[in-house]
Coordinates of C-alpha atoms in Angstrom, one line a residue:
Chain Y
M805 CA -4.5 15.7 19.4
I806 CA -3.3 12.2 18.8
E807 CA -3.1 9.4 21.5
V808 CA -1.1 6.4 20.8
K809 CA -2.1 3.5 23.1
N810 CA 0.0 0.6 23.7
L811 CA 0.5 0.1 19.9
V812 CA 2.2 -3.2 18.6
K813 CA 2.8 -4.5 15.1
K814 CA 4.0 -7.9 14.4
Y815 CA 5.2 -8.9 10.8
G816 CA 5.4 -12.6 11.3
N817 CA 7.8 -13.2 14.3
H818 CA 9.3 -9.7 13.8
L819 CA 8.2 -6.8 16.0
A820 CA 8.2 -3.6 13.9
V821 CA 6.4 -1.3 16.6
D822 CA 6.9 -2.5 20.3
H823 CA 4.3 -1.3 22.6
L824 CA 4.4 2.5 21.5
D825 CA 2.7 4.9 23.7
F826 CA 2.6 8.8 23.3
T827 CA 0.1 11.9 22.9
I828 CA 0.7 14.3 20.5
E829 CA -0.7 17.7 21.5
P830 CA -2.0 20.1 18.9
G831 CA -0.2 23.0 17.2
K832 CA 3.3 22.0 17.5
I833 CA 5.6 20.3 15.2
Y834 CA 6.7 16.8 16.3
G835 CA 9.8 15.0 14.6
F836 CA 10.1 11.1 14.7
L837 CA 13.7 10.2 14.5
G838 CA 15.3 6.9 14.4
P839 CA 17.8 4.8 12.3
N840 CA 16.7 3.0 9.2
G841 CA 14.1 0.3 10.0
A842 CA 13.1 1.8 13.5
G843 CA 9.5 1.4 12.7
K844 CA 8.7 5.0 11.9
S845 CA 6.7 4.5 8.4
T846 CA 5.2 1.6 10.0
T847 CA 3.9 3.7 13.2
M848 CA 2.6 6.6 10.4
N849 CA 1.0 3.9 8.4
I850 CA -1.0 2.6 11.4
M851 CA -1.7 6.4 12.6
T852 CA -3.5 7.2 9.1
G853 CA -5.1 3.9 9.1
Y854 CA -3.1 2.6 6.0
I855 CA -2.7 -0.7 8.0
G856 CA -3.9 -2.0 11.0
A857 CA -2.4 -2.5 14.4
T858 CA -1.7 -6.1 15.7
E859 CA -2.5 -4.2 19.2
G860 CA -3.4 -1.1 20.7
D861 CA -5.3 1.8 19.1
V862 CA -4.7 5.2 18.0
L863 CA -7.3 8.0 18.8
I864 CA -7.6 11.1 16.4
N865 CA -9.1 14.0 18.3
G866 CA -11.1 11.4 20.3
H867 CA -12.1 9.2 17.4
S868 CA -10.5 5.5 17.1
I869 CA -8.9 4.9 13.7
V870 CA -10.1 1.4 13.8
E871 CA -13.6 2.0 14.8
E872 CA -14.7 5.2 13.4
P873 CA -12.0 5.4 10.4
K874 CA -14.5 7.8 8.4
E875 CA -14.7 10.3 11.5
A876 CA -10.9 10.1 12.3
K877 CA -9.6 10.3 8.8
K878 CA -11.3 13.7 8.0
Y879 CA -8.8 15.3 10.4
I880 CA -5.4 13.7 8.6
G881 CA -3.5 14.8 5.7
Y882 CA -0.7 12.2 5.2
L883 CA 2.4 12.3 2.8
P884 CA 3.8 8.7 2.7
E885 CA 7.3 7.7 2.1
I886 CA 6.7 7.3 -1.6
P887 CA 4.3 10.1 -2.8
P888 CA 1.2 8.1 -4.0
L889 CA 1.0 9.6 -7.1
Y890 CA -0.7 8.5 -10.5
M891 CA 1.9 9.1 -13.2
D892 CA -0.7 9.3 -15.8
M893 CA -2.4 12.2 -14.4
K894 CA -1.7 16.0 -14.6
V895 CA -1.1 17.7 -11.5
I896 CA -4.1 19.6 -11.6
E897 CA -6.5 16.5 -12.2
Y898 CA -4.5 14.6 -9.5
L899 CA -5.6 17.5 -6.9
K900 CA -9.2 17.4 -7.9
F901 CA -9.3 13.5 -7.8
A902 CA -7.5 14.0 -4.2
A903 CA -10.1 16.7 -3.1
E904 CA -12.8 14.4 -4.2
L905 CA -11.6 11.6 -2.4
K906 CA -11.2 13.4 0.7
G907 CA -14.8 14.7 0.5
I908 CA -14.3 18.3 0.4
E909 CA -17.4 20.0 -0.6
S910 CA -17.7 21.0 -4.1
G911 CA -18.1 24.4 -3.2
K912 CA -14.7 24.7 -1.4
K913 CA -12.8 22.5 -3.8
A914 CA -11.5 24.9 -6.1
K915 CA -10.3 27.2 -3.3
A916 CA -8.9 24.3 -1.5
I917 CA -6.9 23.3 -4.8
T918 CA -5.7 27.0 -5.5
E919 CA -4.7 27.1 -1.6
A920 CA -2.4 23.9 -1.8
I921 CA -0.9 25.0 -5.3
E922 CA 0.1 28.3 -3.8
L923 CA 1.5 26.9 -0.7
T924 CA 3.5 24.3 -2.4
K925 CA 4.6 26.7 -5.4
L926 CA 3.2 24.4 -8.1
H927 CA 1.5 27.1 -10.6
D928 CA 4.2 26.4 -13.2
V929 CA 3.6 22.9 -13.5
S930 CA 0.0 22.4 -12.9
D931 CA -0.8 21.6 -16.4
R932 CA 2.0 18.9 -16.8
L933 CA 2.1 15.2 -16.4
I934 CA 3.1 14.1 -13.3
K935 CA 5.3 11.2 -15.2
N936 CA 7.4 14.3 -16.3
L937 CA 8.0 16.0 -13.3
S938 CA 11.3 15.9 -11.2
K939 CA 11.5 14.3 -7.9
G940 CA 11.4 17.4 -6.1
Y941 CA 8.3 18.6 -7.8
R942 CA 6.7 15.1 -7.3
Q943 CA 7.2 15.5 -3.8
R944 CA 5.7 18.6 -3.7
V945 CA 2.7 17.5 -5.5
G946 CA 2.5 14.9 -2.8
L947 CA 2.8 17.6 -0.2
A948 CA 0.1 19.6 -2.0
Q949 CA -2.3 16.4 -1.8
A950 CA -1.5 16.1 2.2
V951 CA -2.5 19.9 3.0
L952 CA -5.4 19.8 0.6
G953 CA -8.4 21.2 2.5
M954 CA -6.3 22.2 5.6
P955 CA -6.9 19.2 7.9
D956 CA -5.6 19.7 11.7
I957 CA -3.1 17.2 11.3
I958 CA -0.4 16.8 8.9
I959 CA 1.8 13.8 8.8
L960 CA 4.8 13.8 6.6
D961 CA 6.9 10.5 6.2
E962 CA 10.5 11.8 5.3
P963 CA 9.2 14.9 3.2
T964 CA 12.9 16.1 2.2
V965 CA 14.6 12.8 0.9
G966 CA 15.7 13.1 -2.5
L967 CA 15.5 17.1 -2.8
D968 CA 18.3 19.3 -3.4
P969 CA 19.5 21.8 -0.7
K970 CA 17.5 24.7 -1.8
Q971 CA 14.2 22.5 -2.0
I972 CA 14.9 21.4 1.4
I973 CA 15.1 24.9 2.9
E974 CA 11.8 25.7 0.9
I975 CA 10.1 22.6 2.2
R976 CA 11.7 23.2 5.7
D977 CA 10.1 26.9 5.8
L978 CA 6.9 25.4 4.6
I979 CA 6.4 23.1 7.4
K980 CA 7.4 25.7 9.8
N981 CA 4.5 27.9 8.4
L982 CA 2.3 25.0 8.8
G983 CA 2.9 24.4 12.2
K984 CA 1.7 27.9 13.0
N985 CA -2.0 26.4 12.4
H986 CA -1.6 22.7 12.3
T987 CA -0.3 19.8 14.1
V988 CA 2.5 18.6 12.2
I989 CA 4.4 15.1 12.4
L990 CA 7.2 14.4 10.3
S991 CA 9.6 11.8 10.3
S992 CA 13.1 11.8 9.4
H993 CA 16.7 10.0 9.9
I994 CA 18.5 13.4 9.4
L995 CA 19.1 14.9 12.7
Q996 CA 19.7 18.6 11.6
E997 CA 16.5 18.7 10.1
V998 CA 14.6 17.5 12.9
S999 CA 16.5 19.7 15.4
V1000 CA 16.0 22.8 13.1
V1001 CA 12.4 22.4 12.5
C1002 CA 10.6 20.5 15.2
D1003 CA 9.5 21.8 18.5
Y1004 CA 9.4 18.2 20.1
I1005 CA 11.5 15.0 19.3
M1006 CA 10.6 11.3 19.6
I1007 CA 13.4 9.1 19.3
I1008 CA 12.5 5.5 18.1
S1009 CA 14.6 2.4 18.1
H1010 CA 13.6 -1.0 17.2
G1011 CA 10.0 -0.1 17.4
K1012 CA 10.3 1.4 20.9
L1013 CA 10.2 5.1 22.3
V1014 CA 13.7 5.7 23.7
A1015 CA 13.3 9.6 24.5
S1016 CA 11.1 12.2 23.7
D1017 CA 11.6 15.8 24.8
T1018 CA 12.4 19.4 23.2
P1019 CA 15.5 19.5 21.3
D1020 CA 17.2 21.5 24.2
N1021 CA 16.2 19.2 26.9
L1022 CA 17.8 16.4 25.1
E1023 CA 20.9 18.1 24.9
K1024 CA 21.1 18.9 28.4
L1025 CA 20.0 15.4 29.4
M1026 CA 23.5 14.2 28.2
E1027 CA 25.5 17.3 29.5
N1028 CA 26.8 15.4 32.3
T1029 CA 30.3 14.9 30.7
T1030 CA 32.6 16.9 28.3
K1031 CA 34.6 15.2 26.0
L1032 CA 38.3 16.2 25.1
S1033 CA 39.8 15.3 21.8
L1034 CA 43.7 15.3 21.6
K1035 CA 46.3 14.6 19.4
V1036 CA 49.8 14.1 20.8
K1037 CA 52.9 13.1 19.2
A1038 CA 53.7 10.2 21.3
D1039 CA 53.1 6.6 21.6
K1040 CA 50.1 5.0 23.5
N1041 CA 52.1 3.7 26.4
N1042 CA 53.7 7.0 27.1
I1043 CA 50.4 8.9 27.2
E1044 CA 48.8 6.3 29.4
N1045 CA 51.6 6.6 32.1
I1046 CA 50.8 10.3 32.3
L1047 CA 47.0 9.9 32.1
N1048 CA 47.1 7.3 34.9
S1049 CA 47.8 10.3 37.3
F1050 CA 44.5 12.2 36.6
D1051 CA 41.8 11.2 39.0
E1052 CA 39.3 13.3 37.1
I1053 CA 39.2 11.3 34.0
E1054 CA 36.2 9.0 33.6
N1055 CA 37.2 7.1 30.3
V1056 CA 39.9 7.1 27.8
E1057 CA 40.1 5.8 24.3
Y1058 CA 43.1 5.6 22.0
T1059 CA 43.5 5.3 18.1
T1060 CA 46.3 5.6 16.1
G1061 CA 45.9 7.3 12.8
R1062 CA 47.6 7.3 9.5
D1063 CA 50.6 9.0 10.9
E1064 CA 52.1 6.4 13.2
T1065 CA 54.0 9.0 15.5
M1066 CA 50.7 10.7 16.5
T1067 CA 48.0 9.1 18.8
D1068 CA 44.6 10.5 19.0
V1069 CA 43.3 10.5 22.5
N1070 CA 39.5 10.7 23.5
I1071 CA 38.8 11.7 27.4
T1072 CA 35.7 11.9 29.0
T1073 CA 35.5 13.9 32.2
P1074 CA 32.5 15.3 34.4
V1075 CA 31.1 18.4 33.0
D1076 CA 32.1 20.8 35.8
I1077 CA 36.0 20.1 35.7
D1078 CA 38.4 21.4 33.4
I1079 CA 41.5 19.5 33.2
R1080 CA 42.9 21.0 29.7
E1081 CA 45.6 23.3 31.6
K1082 CA 46.8 20.4 33.6
L1083 CA 47.0 18.1 30.8
F1084 CA 49.0 20.8 28.6
Y1085 CA 51.7 21.2 31.3
S1086 CA 52.1 17.4 32.1
F1087 CA 52.7 16.6 28.3
A1088 CA 55.0 19.5 28.3
E1089 CA 57.1 18.4 31.2
N1090 CA 57.5 14.9 29.5
K1091 CA 58.3 16.5 25.9
M1092 CA 55.3 15.3 24.3
P1093 CA 53.9 18.0 22.1
I1094 CA 50.3 18.4 21.7
Y1095 CA 49.2 19.0 18.2
E1096 CA 45.5 19.4 18.8
M1097 CA 43.2 19.8 21.8
T1098 CA 39.4 20.4 21.4
S1099 CA 36.7 20.3 24.0
T1100 CA 33.2 19.0 22.8
K1101 CA 29.8 19.0 24.4
M1102 CA 27.3 16.1 23.5
T1103 CA 25.5 17.1 20.8
L1104 CA 22.0 16.0 19.7
E1105 CA 23.9 13.8 17.4
D1106 CA 25.7 11.8 20.2
V1107 CA 22.3 11.5 21.9
F1108 CA 20.8 9.9 19.0
L1109 CA 23.7 7.6 18.4
E1110 CA 23.6 6.7 22.3
L1111 CA 20.1 6.1 22.7
T1112 CA 19.8 4.1 19.5
Q1113 CA 22.9 2.0 20.4
E1114 CA 22.0 1.2 23.9
K1115 CA 19.4 -0.8 22.8
K1116 CA 21.6 -2.9 20.7
E1117 CA 23.9 -3.6 23.3
D1118 CA 21.1 -4.8 25.5
E1119 CA 20.2 -7.4 23.2
Chain F
M615 CA -16.4 5.6 -4.8
L616 CA -17.4 8.3 -7.3
A617 CA -13.9 9.8 -7.3
V618 CA -12.2 6.4 -7.9
Y619 CA -14.6 5.3 -10.6
K620 CA -14.1 8.7 -12.4
R621 CA -10.2 8.4 -12.1
D622 CA -10.2 4.9 -13.4
L623 CA -12.3 5.4 -16.1
K624 CA -10.3 8.4 -17.5
S625 CA -6.9 6.3 -16.7
Y626 CA -8.2 3.5 -18.9
F627 CA -8.3 5.8 -21.9
N628 CA -5.0 7.7 -20.6
S629 CA -3.3 4.5 -20.8
M630 CA -4.8 3.4 -24.0
I631 CA -5.7 0.0 -22.7
G632 CA -9.4 0.9 -22.5
C633 CA -9.2 2.3 -26.2
V634 CA -7.3 -0.9 -27.5
Y635 CA -9.6 -3.3 -25.6
I636 CA -12.8 -1.6 -27.0
A637 CA -11.3 -1.6 -30.4
F638 CA -10.3 -5.1 -30.3
I639 CA -13.6 -6.6 -29.3
I640 CA -15.6 -4.3 -31.7
A641 CA -13.5 -5.4 -34.6
F642 CA -13.6 -9.4 -33.4
V643 CA -17.3 -9.6 -33.3
S644 CA -17.9 -7.3 -36.2
I645 CA -15.9 -9.7 -38.5
Y646 CA -18.2 -12.7 -37.1
F647 CA -21.0 -10.3 -37.5
A648 CA -20.1 -9.5 -41.2
Y649 CA -19.5 -13.0 -42.1
Y650 CA -22.3 -15.1 -40.7
N651 CA -25.4 -12.6 -40.6
L652 CA -24.3 -10.4 -43.3
R653 CA -22.6 -12.6 -46.0
M654 CA -24.2 -16.1 -45.2
G655 CA -27.5 -14.5 -44.2
Y656 CA -28.0 -15.9 -40.9
P657 CA -30.7 -13.9 -39.0
Y658 CA -29.8 -14.9 -35.3
F659 CA -26.9 -12.3 -34.2
G660 CA -27.6 -13.9 -30.4
D661 CA -26.2 -17.1 -31.6
V662 CA -23.1 -15.6 -33.0
M663 CA -22.6 -13.4 -30.0
C664 CA -22.5 -16.4 -27.6
S665 CA -20.3 -18.6 -29.9
V666 CA -17.5 -15.8 -30.0
A667 CA -18.0 -15.1 -26.2
Y668 CA -14.9 -17.0 -25.8
I669 CA -12.7 -14.0 -26.7
L670 CA -13.6 -12.5 -23.2
M671 CA -11.3 -15.2 -21.8
L672 CA -8.5 -13.5 -23.6
A673 CA -9.4 -9.9 -23.5
L674 CA -10.8 -9.4 -20.0
P675 CA -7.8 -10.2 -18.1
I676 CA -6.1 -7.5 -20.0
L677 CA -8.6 -5.0 -18.6
T678 CA -8.8 -6.3 -14.8
M679 CA -5.0 -7.1 -14.3
R680 CA -3.9 -3.5 -13.3
S681 CA -7.0 -2.7 -11.2
F682 CA -5.1 -3.4 -7.8
A683 CA -1.9 -5.0 -8.4
E684 CA -0.5 -1.6 -10.0
E685 CA -1.9 0.4 -7.0
R686 CA -0.2 -1.7 -4.9
K687 CA 3.0 -1.9 -6.8
S688 CA 3.3 2.0 -7.1
K689 CA 2.0 2.4 -3.7
T690 CA -0.6 4.6 -4.8
D691 CA -3.2 2.7 -2.7
Q692 CA -1.9 4.6 0.3
I693 CA -3.8 7.7 -0.9
L694 CA -7.1 5.7 -1.2
Y695 CA -7.0 3.5 1.9
T696 CA -6.0 6.8 4.2
S697 CA -8.9 8.5 2.5
K698 CA -12.4 8.9 4.0
S699 CA -13.7 6.2 1.3
S700 CA -14.5 2.7 2.8
V701 CA -12.6 -0.1 1.1
T702 CA -16.0 -1.2 -0.2
G703 CA -16.6 1.9 -1.9
I704 CA -13.4 1.9 -3.6
V705 CA -13.7 -1.7 -4.6
I706 CA -17.0 -0.9 -6.1
G707 CA -15.8 2.3 -7.8
K708 CA -13.0 0.3 -9.4
Y709 CA -15.5 -2.6 -10.5
L710 CA -17.8 -0.2 -12.2
A711 CA -14.9 1.7 -14.0
M712 CA -14.1 -1.7 -15.6
A713 CA -17.8 -2.7 -16.1
T714 CA -18.3 0.6 -18.0
I715 CA -15.2 0.0 -20.5
Y716 CA -16.6 -3.6 -21.1
L717 CA -20.2 -2.2 -21.6
I718 CA -19.3 0.4 -24.4
P719 CA -18.6 -2.3 -27.0
I720 CA -21.7 -4.2 -25.9
L721 CA -23.7 -1.2 -26.3
W722 CA -22.3 -1.1 -29.8
F723 CA -23.2 -4.7 -30.5
C724 CA -27.0 -3.7 -29.6
V725 CA -26.9 -2.0 -33.2
F726 CA -26.3 -5.2 -35.1
P727 CA -29.9 -6.7 -34.5
L728 CA -31.4 -3.6 -35.7
I729 CA -29.2 -4.2 -39.0
I730 CA -30.4 -7.5 -39.5
S731 CA -34.0 -6.5 -39.0
A732 CA -33.7 -4.3 -42.1
F733 CA -33.4 -7.4 -43.9
G734 CA -36.2 -9.3 -43.0
T735 CA -36.5 -12.1 -40.3
H736 CA -35.2 -10.9 -37.0
D737 CA -35.5 -12.1 -33.3
F738 CA -35.1 -9.3 -31.1
K739 CA -35.9 -11.1 -28.0
G740 CA -33.4 -13.8 -28.8
D741 CA -30.5 -11.3 -29.8
Y742 CA -30.8 -9.2 -26.8
S743 CA -31.2 -11.9 -24.5
C744 CA -27.9 -13.1 -25.6
I745 CA -26.2 -10.0 -25.5
L746 CA -27.6 -9.4 -21.8
I747 CA -26.2 -12.8 -20.6
V748 CA -22.6 -12.2 -22.5
F749 CA -22.5 -8.8 -20.6
L750 CA -23.2 -10.6 -17.3
I751 CA -20.9 -13.4 -17.8
G752 CA -18.3 -10.8 -18.6
C753 CA -19.2 -8.9 -15.5
A754 CA -18.8 -11.9 -13.5
Y755 CA -15.1 -12.5 -15.3
I756 CA -14.3 -9.0 -14.2
A757 CA -14.8 -9.6 -10.5
L758 CA -12.9 -12.7 -10.7
G759 CA -10.1 -10.7 -12.4
M760 CA -10.3 -8.1 -10.0
F761 CA -10.2 -10.5 -6.9
L762 CA -6.9 -12.1 -8.3
S763 CA -5.6 -8.8 -9.2
S764 CA -6.0 -7.8 -5.4
L765 CA -3.9 -10.9 -4.4
T766 CA -0.7 -9.7 -6.2
E767 CA 1.7 -7.0 -6.9
S768 CA 2.5 -7.9 -10.4
P769 CA -0.5 -7.2 -13.0
I770 CA 1.1 -9.6 -15.5
I771 CA 0.7 -12.5 -12.8
A772 CA -2.9 -11.3 -12.3
A773 CA -3.5 -11.6 -16.0
V774 CA -2.3 -15.2 -16.4
M775 CA -3.9 -16.5 -13.3
T776 CA -7.3 -14.9 -14.4
F777 CA -6.6 -16.3 -18.1
G778 CA -5.6 -19.8 -16.6
I779 CA -8.8 -20.1 -14.4
L780 CA -10.8 -18.9 -17.2
L781 CA -9.3 -21.3 -19.4
I782 CA -9.9 -24.2 -17.1
L783 CA -13.6 -23.1 -16.7
Q784 CA -13.9 -23.4 -20.5
L785 CA -12.5 -26.6 -20.6
M786 CA -14.2 -28.0 -17.7
S787 CA -16.4 -30.4 -19.5
G788 CA -13.4 -32.1 -21.3
I789 CA -11.9 -32.3 -18.0
T790 CA -14.5 -33.9 -16.0
N791 CA -14.6 -36.8 -18.6
F792 CA -11.2 -38.1 -17.2
I793 CA -12.6 -38.0 -14.0
S794 CA -13.8 -41.6 -12.6
T795 CA -17.3 -41.5 -11.6
S796 CA -17.2 -44.3 -9.1
N797 CA -18.6 -43.9 -5.6
L798 CA -15.1 -44.3 -4.2
T799 CA -13.3 -41.5 -6.2
S800 CA -16.1 -39.2 -5.7
F801 CA -16.0 -40.0 -1.9
I802 CA -12.0 -39.4 -2.0
G803 CA -13.0 -36.0 -4.0
C804 CA -15.3 -35.0 -1.1
V805 CA -12.6 -35.6 1.5
I806 CA -10.1 -33.5 -0.5
V807 CA -12.6 -30.6 -0.8
V808 CA -13.3 -30.6 3.1
L809 CA -9.6 -30.7 3.8
I810 CA -9.1 -27.8 1.4
A811 CA -11.7 -26.0 3.2
A812 CA -10.2 -26.6 6.6
F813 CA -6.9 -25.4 5.2
I814 CA -8.5 -22.0 3.9
Y815 CA -9.9 -21.5 7.1
Y816 CA -6.6 -22.1 8.7
A817 CA -4.9 -19.6 6.3
I818 CA -7.5 -17.1 7.3
A819 CA -8.4 -17.7 10.8
R820 CA -4.9 -19.2 12.2
N821 CA -7.0 -21.4 14.5
A822 CA -5.4 -24.8 14.8
F823 CA -8.1 -26.1 17.1
V824 CA -11.2 -25.0 15.1
T825 CA -9.4 -26.1 11.8
A826 CA -8.9 -29.8 13.3
I827 CA -12.6 -29.7 14.6
I828 CA -13.7 -28.9 10.8
S829 CA -11.6 -31.5 9.5
I830 CA -12.2 -34.2 11.6
V831 CA -16.0 -33.6 11.8
G832 CA -16.3 -33.0 8.2
V833 CA -14.5 -36.2 6.9
M834 CA -16.2 -38.3 9.8
A835 CA -19.6 -37.3 8.6
L836 CA -18.4 -38.1 5.2
I837 CA -17.1 -41.6 6.3
V838 CA -20.2 -42.5 7.9
T839 CA -22.3 -41.3 4.9
Y840 CA -20.2 -43.6 2.7
I841 CA -20.5 -46.7 4.9
V842 CA -24.4 -46.3 5.1
K843 CA -25.3 -45.1 1.7
S844 CA -22.3 -45.3 -0.8
S845 CA -24.5 -44.4 -3.8
V846 CA -24.8 -40.7 -2.7
F847 CA -21.4 -40.1 -3.8
G848 CA -22.1 -41.4 -7.3
N849 CA -21.0 -39.0 -10.0
F850 CA -21.0 -36.1 -7.3
I851 CA -17.7 -34.6 -8.1
P852 CA -18.1 -34.6 -12.1
T853 CA -21.6 -33.1 -11.9
L854 CA -20.5 -30.2 -9.3
L855 CA -17.5 -29.6 -11.6
N856 CA -19.6 -29.5 -14.7
K857 CA -21.9 -26.7 -12.9
L858 CA -19.1 -24.3 -12.4
P859 CA -18.4 -22.5 -16.0
L860 CA -20.6 -19.8 -16.6
T861 CA -20.5 -20.5 -20.3
N862 CA -23.0 -23.4 -19.7
T863 CA -25.8 -20.7 -19.6
L864 CA -24.4 -19.2 -22.7
D865 CA -25.3 -22.6 -24.5
N866 CA -28.8 -22.6 -23.4
F867 CA -29.3 -19.0 -24.6
A868 CA -27.9 -19.7 -27.9
I869 CA -30.7 -22.5 -28.2
H870 CA -33.1 -19.7 -27.4
T871 CA -33.7 -20.5 -23.9
F872 CA -33.8 -17.8 -21.1
D873 CA -32.2 -19.5 -18.3
V874 CA -33.1 -17.5 -15.2
S875 CA -30.9 -19.9 -12.8
G876 CA -27.8 -19.2 -15.2
V877 CA -28.5 -15.2 -14.8
V878 CA -28.6 -15.6 -11.2
Y879 CA -25.5 -17.8 -11.0
C880 CA -23.6 -15.1 -13.1
I881 CA -24.7 -12.4 -10.9
S882 CA -24.1 -14.3 -7.6
F883 CA -20.6 -15.1 -9.1
G884 CA -19.7 -11.5 -9.5
L885 CA -21.0 -10.4 -6.1
L886 CA -19.0 -13.2 -4.5
F887 CA -15.9 -12.0 -6.0
I888 CA -16.4 -8.6 -5.4
F889 CA -17.0 -9.5 -1.8
L890 CA -14.0 -11.9 -1.7
T891 CA -12.0 -8.7 -3.2
V892 CA -13.0 -6.5 -0.4
Q893 CA -12.0 -9.1 2.3
S894 CA -8.5 -9.8 0.6
I895 CA -7.8 -6.3 0.7
Q896 CA -9.1 -6.0 4.5
K897 CA -7.2 -8.9 5.4
R898 CA -3.8 -7.7 3.7
R899 CA -4.3 -4.5 5.7
Y900 CA -5.0 -6.0 9.2
S901 CA -2.7 -8.9 9.4

């Protein structure tokens, strides 16, 4: 279990992490989601004890990372954004070094290394220099290092960046498997990834936690509106005249595409009202053909965009 | 600590720096040995060792430059600082790895006095104490180089800074000749030292109030001392600067004097910079 208490990190005048407060329960996969520069990596670096916080504390299974680093770090395996690999070492040498550094007893060392190699499928390259490995394999070596000795908590900072689609699926499966027996925290700015893999999502923007819930609940949170997108062969003024007669519409946006005779309209309505039929007949009466009409619910992507943009408007 | 030590030691041989360094030092000193002791028949290897010790100034920065700068650049320090090992343990592990590489040619030089003894007159005590002091001075230089490497991300800058400082230390006696020995200049020198100390304190603690107190009290004390008894300052700064270079000890050893204070100075110099390395790393992580 990890408790993050009122965490603040300042770089000069820039507030990278802004009073962050959350608790991570054991045995689940957590996703840190946020745009670039939101403070995900900084938070992870503080949680793993790589850098200190300006204010606040992190408790790992009850041990403060600042006051009892030795005890707290025992429970953590960490894969930073750039895997910390020594290019002049062989994979197997590197893992041996990592095992020694983590203080794994010499009796269990060989077993732990074999386990990590098996899990990350590194058999074929274990005798090669890390320098000569591809990006995907390097990422896996970094991952092997993080899971070495099977710590309770595994923290992965953007584990799938730079991998090919097949490798991404492999790593996702691996993370899901790890999630069965461990607490996994991963960060990403890719939505699909987090929604597929994680049990729980935390959206961070400008160093603040803006939302944290399960993927389903987050979608439900935004389901109070429905969006309609239309493509109509008419100009903006004529469409406006028709739409003005609809009381149900909350918001309308117009855009003109490449084809000037067409107008794209985005309509937002309350979730329980369907105005599609009414729209169809009114446009038909006025001899304005509708080329396209689609109804979309808010997706996780919209939630993400809305939550991370709201903050910007506040400023 | 042990893990870091073993990894670093191996890495010096993987990257050839270790081999090239050892080969270079052995070749350089051996040429002097062959010329002075074997060809000219001079029976004291210790003197030769002391007079060629300046080569350390050129060679050791190459050895120390990568120690922390490279780790920081390639972000491999993340695995070190997020592991269970303490920062002190990591610093000592790295330091010992460098000291071990440095020790290898020194051990080789221990054979040279034995070769001389086969030909007649020899002075084991003098020779081996000289080898010892050269080893200690090198260890102190390594600590300095490691500290400078921990300040930057670029190994090249670390090497140049280390070389620059060692060069200034080497040339110190020449530099101090330029400094006036009058009471007033020494007084001004002392004021500057106090202000630099206050500035360093401010850079670390960011406490303007205490910094102001340190500088005001320090400068006031100096002014009072200067008014009451200005002769205290006479020659103070040049004498102080002249005491700084470690190579002074070398001169004493070269004339067959075992300079205990010099040995203590070398060891404290080394310990101070190991301590400062730990501090500089902690500071960067926690601010």
